[in-house]
Coordinates of C-alpha atoms and ligand atoms in Angstrom, one line a residue:
M87 CA 22.8 -0.3 -11.5
T88 CA 26.0 -2.2 -12.4
Q89 CA 25.4 -5.9 -13.0
T90 CA 26.8 -8.5 -10.7
M91 CA 28.5 -11.1 -12.9
P92 CA 26.8 -14.6 -12.7
R93 CA 29.2 -17.4 -12.0
P94 CA 28.8 -21.2 -12.2
I95 CA 28.2 -22.8 -8.8
I96 CA 29.4 -26.3 -8.1
D97 CA 29.6 -27.9 -4.6
G98 CA 28.1 -24.7 -3.2
V99 CA 31.0 -22.6 -4.4
E100 CA 30.9 -19.8 -7.0
R101 CA 33.6 -20.4 -9.6
D102 CA 35.7 -17.4 -10.9
T103 CA 37.2 -19.5 -13.7
A104 CA 36.0 -22.5 -15.7
S105 CA 37.5 -24.9 -18.3
L106 CA 36.4 -23.0 -21.4
G107 CA 37.5 -19.6 -20.4
R108 CA 35.0 -16.8 -20.7
R109 CA 32.1 -16.0 -23.0
A110 CA 30.5 -12.5 -23.5
L111 CA 26.9 -11.8 -22.4
V112 CA 25.4 -9.5 -25.0
N113 CA 22.6 -7.0 -24.4
P114 CA 20.1 -7.5 -27.3
A115 CA 18.8 -3.9 -27.0
T116 CA 22.3 -2.4 -27.7
G117 CA 24.5 -5.2 -29.0
E118 CA 27.0 -4.3 -26.2
T119 CA 28.8 -6.8 -24.0
I120 CA 27.4 -6.8 -20.4
C121 CA 30.1 -9.0 -18.8
E122 CA 32.1 -12.1 -19.5
P123 CA 31.1 -14.9 -17.2
P124 CA 33.2 -18.2 -16.9
S125 CA 32.2 -20.8 -19.4
C126 CA 31.9 -24.5 -18.5
G127 CA 32.2 -27.7 -20.5
A128 CA 32.4 -31.4 -20.0
E129 CA 34.8 -31.2 -17.1
E130 CA 32.4 -29.2 -14.9
A131 CA 29.4 -31.3 -16.1
S132 CA 31.2 -34.5 -14.9
E133 CA 32.1 -32.9 -11.6
A134 CA 28.6 -31.7 -11.0
A135 CA 27.1 -35.1 -11.9
R136 CA 29.5 -36.9 -9.6
L137 CA 28.6 -34.6 -6.7
S138 CA 24.9 -34.9 -7.3
V139 CA 24.9 -38.4 -6.0
E140 CA 26.0 -37.4 -2.5
G141 CA 23.8 -34.4 -2.8
F142 CA 20.8 -36.6 -3.5
E143 CA 21.6 -38.8 -0.5
L144 CA 21.7 -35.7 1.8
W145 CA 18.7 -34.0 0.4
S146 CA 16.4 -37.0 0.0
A147 CA 17.2 -38.0 3.6
M148 CA 15.8 -34.7 4.9
S149 CA 12.1 -34.7 5.8
A150 CA 9.7 -33.2 3.3
F151 CA 8.7 -30.8 6.1
D152 CA 12.3 -29.5 6.4
R153 CA 12.8 -29.3 2.7
S154 CA 9.7 -27.3 2.4
K155 CA 10.9 -24.8 5.0
I156 CA 14.2 -24.3 3.1
M157 CA 12.4 -23.8 -0.2
R158 CA 10.0 -21.2 1.3
R159 CA 12.9 -19.3 2.8
A160 CA 14.5 -19.2 -0.7
A161 CA 11.3 -17.9 -2.2
E162 CA 11.3 -15.0 0.3
Q163 CA 15.0 -14.3 -0.5
M164 CA 14.0 -14.2 -4.2
R165 CA 11.3 -11.6 -3.6
A166 CA 13.9 -9.5 -1.8
E167 CA 16.2 -9.6 -4.8
A168 CA 13.4 -8.8 -7.4
D169 CA 14.8 -5.4 -8.5
E170 CA 18.3 -6.7 -9.3
A171 CA 17.0 -9.9 -10.9
A172 CA 14.6 -8.0 -13.1
V173 CA 17.3 -5.6 -14.4
E174 CA 19.6 -8.5 -15.2
M175 CA 16.8 -10.4 -17.0
T176 CA 16.0 -7.3 -19.1
R177 CA 19.6 -6.6 -19.9
E178 CA 20.3 -10.2 -21.0
G179 CA 17.0 -11.1 -22.6
G180 CA 15.5 -7.8 -23.7
K181 CA 12.0 -8.1 -22.2
P182 CA 10.5 -5.0 -20.6
L183 CA 11.4 -4.5 -17.0
V184 CA 7.9 -4.8 -15.7
Q185 CA 7.5 -8.2 -17.5
A186 CA 10.9 -9.4 -16.1
R187 CA 9.9 -8.5 -12.6
A188 CA 6.5 -10.2 -13.0
E189 CA 8.3 -13.4 -14.2
W190 CA 10.7 -13.3 -11.2
M191 CA 7.9 -12.9 -8.7
A192 CA 5.8 -15.6 -10.3
S193 CA 8.8 -17.9 -10.1
A194 CA 9.0 -17.3 -6.4
D195 CA 5.3 -18.2 -6.1
L196 CA 6.0 -21.4 -8.1
L197 CA 8.7 -22.3 -5.6
D198 CA 6.3 -21.7 -2.7
W199 CA 3.7 -23.8 -4.3
Y200 CA 6.0 -26.8 -4.8
A201 CA 7.4 -26.3 -1.3
E202 CA 3.9 -27.1 -0.1
E203 CA 3.2 -29.8 -2.7
G204 CA 6.3 -31.7 -1.5
R205 CA 4.6 -32.2 1.8
R206 CA 1.7 -33.9 0.1
A207 CA 3.5 -36.4 -2.0
Y208 CA 1.4 -39.2 -0.6
G209 CA 1.8 -42.9 -1.3
R210 CA -1.2 -45.3 -1.0
L211 CA -2.3 -48.6 0.5
I212 CA -4.0 -50.9 -1.9
P213 CA -6.7 -53.4 -0.7
T214 CA -5.2 -56.8 -1.0
R215 CA -6.5 -60.2 -2.3
A216 CA -5.6 -62.0 0.9
P217 CA -6.1 -60.9 4.5
D218 CA -2.5 -61.7 5.5
M219 CA -1.0 -59.3 2.8
R220 CA -0.2 -55.6 2.9
W221 CA 0.4 -53.7 -0.3
A222 CA 1.9 -50.3 0.0
V223 CA 3.0 -47.9 -2.7
H224 CA 5.7 -45.5 -1.6
R225 CA 6.8 -42.6 -3.8
R226 CA 10.5 -42.1 -4.2
P227 CA 12.4 -39.3 -5.8
V228 CA 13.8 -40.4 -9.2
G229 CA 17.4 -39.4 -8.3
P230 CA 19.8 -36.7 -9.6
V231 CA 18.3 -34.6 -12.5
A232 CA 19.9 -32.7 -15.4
A233 CA 17.8 -29.7 -16.3
F234 CA 18.2 -27.5 -19.5
T235 CA 16.3 -24.3 -20.0
P236 CA 15.9 -21.6 -22.7
W237 CA 16.5 -17.8 -22.7
N238 CA 12.9 -16.6 -23.2
F239 CA 11.8 -17.2 -19.6
P240 CA 15.1 -17.3 -17.8
A241 CA 13.5 -17.5 -14.3
W242 CA 10.2 -19.3 -14.8
T243 CA 11.6 -22.2 -16.9
P244 CA 14.4 -23.2 -14.5
M245 CA 11.9 -22.9 -11.6
Q246 CA 9.5 -25.2 -13.3
K247 CA 12.1 -27.9 -13.0
V248 CA 14.1 -27.0 -9.9
A249 CA 11.1 -26.5 -7.6
P250 CA 9.3 -29.8 -8.2
A251 CA 12.6 -31.8 -8.4
L252 CA 13.8 -30.4 -5.0
A253 CA 10.3 -30.8 -3.5
A254 CA 10.4 -34.5 -4.5
G255 CA 13.9 -34.9 -2.9
C256 CA 15.9 -35.0 -6.1
S257 CA 19.3 -33.3 -6.6
V258 CA 19.7 -31.1 -9.7
V259 CA 22.3 -29.9 -12.1
L260 CA 20.8 -26.9 -13.9
K261 CA 22.1 -25.6 -17.2
P262 CA 20.3 -22.3 -18.0
A263 CA 20.7 -20.7 -21.5
E264 CA 24.1 -19.2 -22.2
E265 CA 22.4 -15.9 -23.3
T266 CA 20.5 -15.5 -19.9
P267 CA 22.3 -17.3 -17.1
S268 CA 21.8 -14.7 -14.3
A269 CA 18.3 -15.7 -13.2
G270 CA 19.2 -19.4 -12.9
W271 CA 22.3 -18.4 -11.0
R272 CA 20.4 -16.2 -8.6
I273 CA 17.7 -18.9 -8.0
V274 CA 20.4 -21.4 -7.1
R275 CA 22.2 -18.9 -4.8
A276 CA 18.9 -18.3 -3.0
L277 CA 18.2 -22.0 -2.5
L278 CA 21.8 -22.7 -1.3
A279 CA 21.7 -19.8 1.1
A280 CA 18.4 -21.1 2.5
G281 CA 19.9 -24.5 3.3
V282 CA 19.9 -26.8 0.2
P283 CA 23.2 -28.8 0.5
G284 CA 25.8 -27.6 -2.0
K285 CA 26.2 -31.0 -3.6
A286 CA 22.5 -31.2 -4.3
L287 CA 22.2 -28.2 -6.6
S288 CA 24.7 -26.9 -9.2
V289 CA 24.4 -24.4 -12.0
I290 CA 26.7 -24.5 -15.0
W291 CA 26.6 -23.1 -18.6
G292 CA 29.1 -22.7 -21.4
D293 CA 29.2 -25.3 -24.2
P294 CA 25.6 -26.7 -24.4
A295 CA 26.5 -29.7 -26.6
A296 CA 29.4 -30.7 -24.4
I297 CA 27.5 -30.3 -21.1
S298 CA 24.3 -32.0 -22.3
S299 CA 26.1 -35.0 -23.9
T300 CA 28.1 -35.4 -20.7
L301 CA 25.1 -35.2 -18.4
C302 CA 22.9 -37.4 -20.6
A303 CA 25.5 -40.1 -20.6
A304 CA 26.6 -39.7 -16.9
P305 CA 25.5 -42.8 -15.0
E306 CA 24.9 -40.6 -11.9
I307 CA 22.1 -38.7 -13.7
H308 CA 18.7 -40.5 -13.7
K309 CA 16.5 -37.9 -15.4
V310 CA 16.9 -35.4 -18.2
T311 CA 14.4 -32.5 -18.5
L312 CA 14.5 -29.8 -21.2
T313 CA 12.6 -26.8 -22.1
G314 CA 13.7 -25.7 -25.5
S315 CA 13.4 -26.2 -29.3
T316 CA 12.1 -29.4 -30.9
R317 CA 15.5 -29.7 -32.6
V318 CA 17.4 -29.8 -29.3
G319 CA 14.6 -32.0 -27.8
R320 CA 15.4 -34.7 -30.4
I321 CA 19.1 -34.5 -29.5
L322 CA 18.6 -34.7 -25.8
A323 CA 15.8 -37.3 -25.9
S324 CA 17.9 -39.6 -28.1
A325 CA 21.0 -39.2 -25.9
A326 CA 18.9 -39.9 -22.7
G327 CA 17.2 -42.8 -24.5
Q328 CA 20.5 -44.4 -25.2
H329 CA 20.9 -44.7 -21.4
L330 CA 17.3 -45.5 -20.7
K331 CA 16.8 -42.3 -18.7
K332 CA 13.5 -40.7 -17.9
V333 CA 12.8 -37.5 -19.8
T334 CA 10.5 -34.5 -19.8
M335 CA 10.5 -32.5 -23.0
E336 CA 8.8 -29.1 -23.1
L337 CA 9.4 -28.1 -26.8
G338 CA 8.3 -25.6 -29.4
G339 CA 4.8 -24.9 -30.7
H340 CA 2.9 -23.1 -33.5
N341 CA -0.2 -22.3 -31.6
P342 CA -3.5 -21.8 -33.5
V343 CA -6.1 -19.2 -32.5
I344 CA -9.6 -20.0 -33.8
V345 CA -11.7 -16.8 -34.0
A346 CA -15.3 -17.9 -34.6
R347 CA -17.9 -15.7 -36.3
D348 CA -19.7 -15.1 -33.0
A349 CA -16.6 -14.0 -31.1
D350 CA -16.6 -10.6 -29.4
L351 CA -14.2 -8.5 -31.5
D352 CA -13.9 -5.9 -28.7
T353 CA -12.4 -8.7 -26.6
V354 CA -10.4 -10.7 -29.1
V355 CA -8.7 -7.7 -30.8
P356 CA -6.9 -6.1 -27.8
L357 CA -6.1 -9.4 -26.2
S358 CA -4.6 -10.8 -29.4
A359 CA -2.4 -7.7 -29.9
E360 CA -1.3 -7.8 -26.2
F361 CA -0.4 -11.5 -26.1
K362 CA 1.0 -11.9 -29.6
F363 CA 3.7 -9.2 -28.9
R364 CA 4.4 -10.2 -25.3
N365 CA 8.2 -10.9 -25.0
A366 CA 8.3 -9.9 -28.8
G367 CA 6.5 -13.1 -29.6
Q368 CA 9.3 -15.2 -28.1
V369 CA 6.9 -17.4 -26.0
C370 CA 6.4 -21.1 -26.6
V371 CA 2.6 -20.6 -26.1
S372 CA 2.5 -17.4 -28.1
P373 CA -0.5 -17.3 -30.4
T374 CA 0.8 -17.6 -33.9
R375 CA -1.7 -18.8 -36.5
F376 CA -4.9 -16.7 -36.3
L377 CA -7.6 -18.6 -38.1
V378 CA -10.5 -16.2 -38.5
E379 CA -14.0 -17.0 -39.8
R380 CA -14.7 -14.9 -42.9
P381 CA -17.5 -12.7 -41.5
L382 CA -15.1 -11.2 -38.9
Y383 CA -11.9 -11.4 -41.0
A384 CA -11.6 -7.8 -42.3
D385 CA -12.6 -6.2 -39.0
F386 CA -10.2 -8.4 -37.1
V387 CA -7.3 -7.6 -39.4
A388 CA -8.0 -3.8 -39.3
G389 CA -8.4 -3.9 -35.5
V390 CA -5.1 -5.8 -34.7
A391 CA -3.2 -3.7 -37.2
E392 CA -4.3 -0.5 -35.4
A393 CA -3.4 -2.0 -32.0
A394 CA 0.0 -3.2 -33.2
K395 CA 0.9 0.3 -34.7
K396 CA 0.4 1.8 -31.2
L397 CA 2.9 -0.5 -29.4
K398 CA 6.0 1.3 -28.1
V399 CA 9.1 -0.7 -29.1
G400 CA 12.4 0.0 -27.4
D401 CA 15.0 -0.9 -24.7
G402 CA 13.2 -2.9 -22.0
M403 CA 14.9 -0.7 -19.4
D404 CA 12.8 2.3 -20.6
A405 CA 9.6 2.3 -18.5
A406 CA 7.4 3.2 -21.6
T407 CA 8.5 0.2 -23.6
Q408 CA 5.9 -2.4 -24.3
M409 CA 7.9 -4.6 -26.6
G410 CA 11.7 -5.2 -26.5
P411 CA 14.2 -6.6 -29.0
L412 CA 14.5 -10.1 -30.3
S413 CA 17.1 -12.0 -28.2
T414 CA 19.8 -12.7 -30.8
A415 CA 21.0 -11.7 -34.2
G416 CA 20.0 -15.2 -35.4
Q417 CA 16.4 -14.7 -34.3
L418 CA 16.2 -11.4 -36.1
S419 CA 17.4 -12.8 -39.4
K420 CA 15.0 -15.7 -39.1
I421 CA 12.0 -13.4 -38.6
E422 CA 13.2 -11.2 -41.5
S423 CA 13.3 -14.2 -43.8
L424 CA 10.0 -15.7 -42.7
A425 CA 8.3 -12.3 -43.3
A426 CA 9.9 -12.0 -46.8
D427 CA 8.9 -15.5 -47.7
A428 CA 5.3 -14.8 -46.8
V429 CA 5.2 -11.6 -48.8
Q430 CA 6.8 -13.4 -51.8
H431 CA 4.0 -16.0 -51.6
G432 CA 1.2 -13.4 -51.5
A433 CA 0.8 -12.3 -47.9
K434 CA -0.1 -8.6 -47.2
V435 CA 1.9 -6.6 -44.7
E436 CA -0.9 -4.8 -42.7
T437 CA 1.7 -3.1 -40.5
G438 CA 5.4 -3.6 -39.6
G439 CA 7.5 -6.1 -41.6
S440 CA 10.9 -4.6 -41.1
R441 CA 13.9 -4.4 -38.8
I442 CA 14.1 -1.2 -36.7
G443 CA 17.4 0.7 -36.7
N444 CA 20.8 -0.9 -36.8
A445 CA 21.6 -1.2 -33.1
G446 CA 20.2 -4.1 -31.1
Y447 CA 17.9 -6.7 -32.6
F448 CA 14.6 -4.9 -33.0
F449 CA 11.8 -5.9 -35.4
E450 CA 8.5 -4.1 -35.8
P451 CA 5.2 -5.7 -34.5
T452 CA 4.0 -7.2 -37.7
I453 CA 0.6 -8.3 -39.0
L454 CA 0.6 -10.4 -42.1
S455 CA -2.8 -11.2 -43.6
G456 CA -3.8 -13.5 -46.4
M457 CA -1.6 -16.3 -45.0
N458 CA -1.9 -19.8 -46.3
P459 CA -0.4 -23.2 -45.4
T460 CA 2.2 -23.1 -48.1
M461 CA 4.2 -20.3 -46.5
A462 CA 7.2 -21.1 -44.4
A463 CA 6.0 -19.0 -41.5
M464 CA 2.8 -21.1 -41.2
N465 CA 5.0 -24.2 -40.8
E466 CA 8.1 -23.3 -38.8
E467 CA 7.7 -21.9 -35.3
P468 CA 8.2 -18.2 -35.9
F469 CA 9.2 -17.2 -32.3
G470 CA 9.0 -13.5 -33.0
P471 CA 6.6 -10.6 -33.4
L472 CA 4.7 -11.9 -36.5
M473 CA 0.9 -12.2 -36.3
L474 CA -0.1 -14.5 -39.1
V475 CA -3.8 -14.2 -40.1
M476 CA -5.6 -16.6 -42.4
P477 CA -9.3 -16.5 -43.3
V478 CA -11.3 -19.8 -42.9
D479 CA -14.7 -20.7 -44.2
D480 CA -16.0 -22.5 -41.0
I481 CA -14.9 -24.1 -37.8
D482 CA -14.2 -27.5 -39.5
A483 CA -11.7 -25.8 -41.9
A484 CA -10.2 -24.0 -38.9
L485 CA -9.7 -27.3 -37.1
V486 CA -8.1 -28.9 -40.1
E487 CA -5.5 -26.1 -40.3
A488 CA -5.1 -26.0 -36.5
N489 CA -4.3 -29.7 -36.4
R490 CA -2.2 -29.8 -39.6
L491 CA 1.2 -29.4 -38.0
P492 CA 3.1 -32.0 -35.9
Y493 CA 3.2 -29.5 -33.0
G494 CA 0.5 -29.6 -30.3
L495 CA 1.4 -27.2 -27.5
A496 CA -1.3 -24.6 -26.9
A497 CA -4.4 -23.7 -28.9
Y498 CA -6.9 -20.9 -28.3
A499 CA -10.5 -20.3 -29.3
F500 CA -12.7 -17.2 -29.2
T501 CA -16.4 -17.9 -29.3
N502 CA -19.6 -17.2 -27.5
S503 CA -21.4 -20.3 -28.7
M504 CA -21.5 -23.4 -26.4
S505 CA -21.8 -25.7 -29.4
T506 CA -18.8 -24.2 -31.2
E507 CA -16.8 -24.4 -28.0
R508 CA -17.8 -28.1 -27.6
K509 CA -16.8 -28.8 -31.2
I510 CA -13.4 -27.2 -30.7
V511 CA -12.7 -28.9 -27.4
A512 CA -13.6 -32.3 -29.1
G513 CA -11.6 -31.6 -32.3
I514 CA -8.4 -29.9 -31.3
E515 CA -5.1 -31.8 -31.0
S516 CA -3.0 -30.0 -28.4
G517 CA -1.8 -30.2 -24.8
M518 CA -3.7 -27.1 -23.7
L519 CA -6.7 -25.0 -24.9
G520 CA -7.5 -21.5 -23.8
I521 CA -11.1 -20.4 -24.4
N522 CA -11.8 -16.6 -24.7
H523 CA -8.4 -15.8 -23.1
F524 CA -4.7 -16.4 -23.6
A525 CA -3.2 -16.9 -20.1
M526 CA -1.7 -20.4 -19.7
A527 CA 1.1 -21.1 -17.2
M528 CA 0.0 -21.3 -13.5
P529 CA 1.7 -23.1 -10.7
E530 CA -1.5 -25.2 -10.0
T531 CA -2.1 -26.4 -13.6
P532 CA -0.3 -28.9 -15.9
F533 CA 1.6 -27.4 -18.8
G534 CA 2.9 -29.4 -21.8
G535 CA 2.4 -30.5 -25.3
V536 CA 1.9 -33.5 -27.6
G537 CA 3.7 -34.6 -30.8
D538 CA 6.7 -32.4 -31.7
S539 CA 5.8 -30.1 -28.8
G540 CA 7.2 -32.7 -26.4
M541 CA 6.3 -35.2 -23.7
G542 CA 5.4 -34.9 -20.1
S543 CA 4.0 -32.0 -18.1
E544 CA 5.2 -29.3 -15.8
G545 CA 3.2 -27.4 -13.3
G546 CA 0.5 -28.8 -11.0
I547 CA 0.6 -32.3 -9.4
E548 CA 1.7 -33.6 -12.8
G549 CA 4.9 -31.5 -12.4
M550 CA 5.7 -33.3 -9.1
D551 CA 4.9 -36.8 -10.6
A552 CA 7.7 -36.2 -13.1
Y553 CA 10.3 -36.4 -10.3
L554 CA 8.8 -39.3 -8.3
R555 CA 8.6 -43.0 -9.0
P556 CA 6.3 -45.6 -7.4
F557 CA 8.0 -48.2 -5.1
L558 CA 5.8 -51.1 -4.2
V559 CA 6.2 -53.0 -0.9
T560 CA 4.2 -56.1 -0.7
A561 CA 4.4 -57.7 2.7
K562 CA 3.1 -61.0 4.2
V563 CA 1.9 -60.1 7.7
A564 CA 1.9 -62.6 10.6
Ligands
NAD894 P1 17.2 -24.3 -27.5 O1 16.6 -25.6 -27.8 O2 18.2 -23.8 -28.5 O3 18.0 -24.4 -26.1 C1 17.3 -24.9 -25.0 C2 18.4 -25.3 -24.0 O4 19.0 -26.5 -24.4 C3 19.5 -24.3 -23.8 O5 19.9 -24.3 -22.4 C4 20.6 -24.9 -24.6 O6 21.9 -24.4 -24.3 C5 20.4 -26.3 -24.3 N1 21.1 -27.3 -25.1 C6 21.5 -28.6 -24.6 N2 22.1 -29.3 -25.6 C7 22.1 -28.6 -26.7 C8 22.7 -28.8 -27.9 N3 23.2 -30.0 -28.3 N4 22.6 -27.8 -28.8 C9 22.0 -26.6 -28.5 N5 21.5 -26.3 -27.3 C10 21.5 -27.3 -26.4 O7 16.0 -23.3 -27.2 P2 16.1 -21.8 -27.1 O8 16.4 -21.2 -28.4 O9 16.9 -21.4 -25.9 O10 14.5 -21.5 -26.7 C11 13.5 -21.3 -27.6 C12 12.8 -22.6 -27.8 O11 12.3 -23.1 -26.5 C13 11.5 -22.4 -28.6 O12 11.4 -23.5 -29.5 C14 10.4 -22.4 -27.6 O13 9.1 -22.8 -28.2 C15 10.9 -23.4 -26.6 N6 10.2 -23.2 -25.4 C16 9.3 -24.2 -25.0 C17 8.6 -24.0 -23.8 C18 7.6 -25.1 -23.3 O14 7.3 -25.1 -22.2 N7 7.1 -26.0 -24.2 C19 8.8 -22.9 -23.0 C20 9.8 -21.9 -23.4 C21 10.4 -22.1 -24.6

């Protein structure tokens, strides 16, 4: 299958050229150039921001019922394009085809869910203090939105922003990651074809710093939403703060997994190996620091090492592949140096630990045991296939290590004891906690972190609230 080249879309029109020329899209499994899409900068960002005002007027004037129908139509179109979309996502991002397809289909479900939720964005009547008064709270869309998304979930992360924003009546300028623009481009195309006005939804990419600084400063944009690293979160939140804009920041994490002495090893070992190496560990809620009570420690390490050795690493286009490459050369060298630093400070490589081959950006599924908090990998978000295992004396010690970092995105606990579970629920500092399983992001549930992992939530009714503002009407009635 030859890949259709993604192109920026402004005012409903796909652009063959852009102000910064072209930039190569690279396949991380082969290092080869896939195609060279047009690359945008401040010029296109200003244009899209300007148009988004008229787009907002048109889209927000439409009834929630009609907006919902358009969004549902787009979700159907997305499902029809699943095969092409999955291939593009695998070629650009490296994840196995089956995972890419599942992400694409889940993103269509997310669109459906918000299409319905937009029809239930109720206001409220408040009982007044005087009989001749009426207090009504309307909920209004916040206005045009600038949305920035990462490469690791190139369909799901744009949809987490575009779907609730459109459902609320906002217009959107989307900037997907330069490494993986096709999914965002395809989502926008489906929505425009289904009836979203061209001015209400644009997609551009190219020079992230130029685009984000332009959009954060543009008076037309009322809200900035980012899924990305803590580093870029600080840049965008500061830029938006200068202009007193609302923000949602879904940032990095370093997610602890507490394995209590009463946990069921037959459950925790295969699940840990499966979720740790999903998308080669490039998942914001990837389990990273495994804190295992000493009675289970040796068996846990032996079990996950055996499971990791069996994983089939390769090009995501190969149906047998379970783990693909890292997404960039930079990611690969970061993982190499974190593993080397851990070993230098006394960690033991139970399996993996090295780059695979010279073509593409492959790294072995790696288990490092004997980890301790002084090692760089226990402090920086690894974002790669490193499972870091540290023994702990008891649940109190596990909680101290779990809460040690300024991040607070996801946390996990495996235990069969109600009192241990209660202790962990009460003591953990994070936005989300998974007990005896790892699945996190669902359309119905809020998703978000605290501290350096960001602010605000996506998903669920909280995800809709992020694009609505209360508007009070207090009336004296005759
Ligand atoms: P990144 O922070 O480098 O980029 C995120 C987005 O911001 C991209 O579209 C990028 O182009 C854009 N951007 C805007 N202004 C920029 C600037 N001045 N400089 C650089 N980029 C700028 O993140 P990434 O490497 O694409 O993704 C990985 C990170 O995303 C990890 O830290 C991961 O934990 C995080 N993430 C968080 C969540 C979550 O929901 N909390 C989900 C997925 C990924």
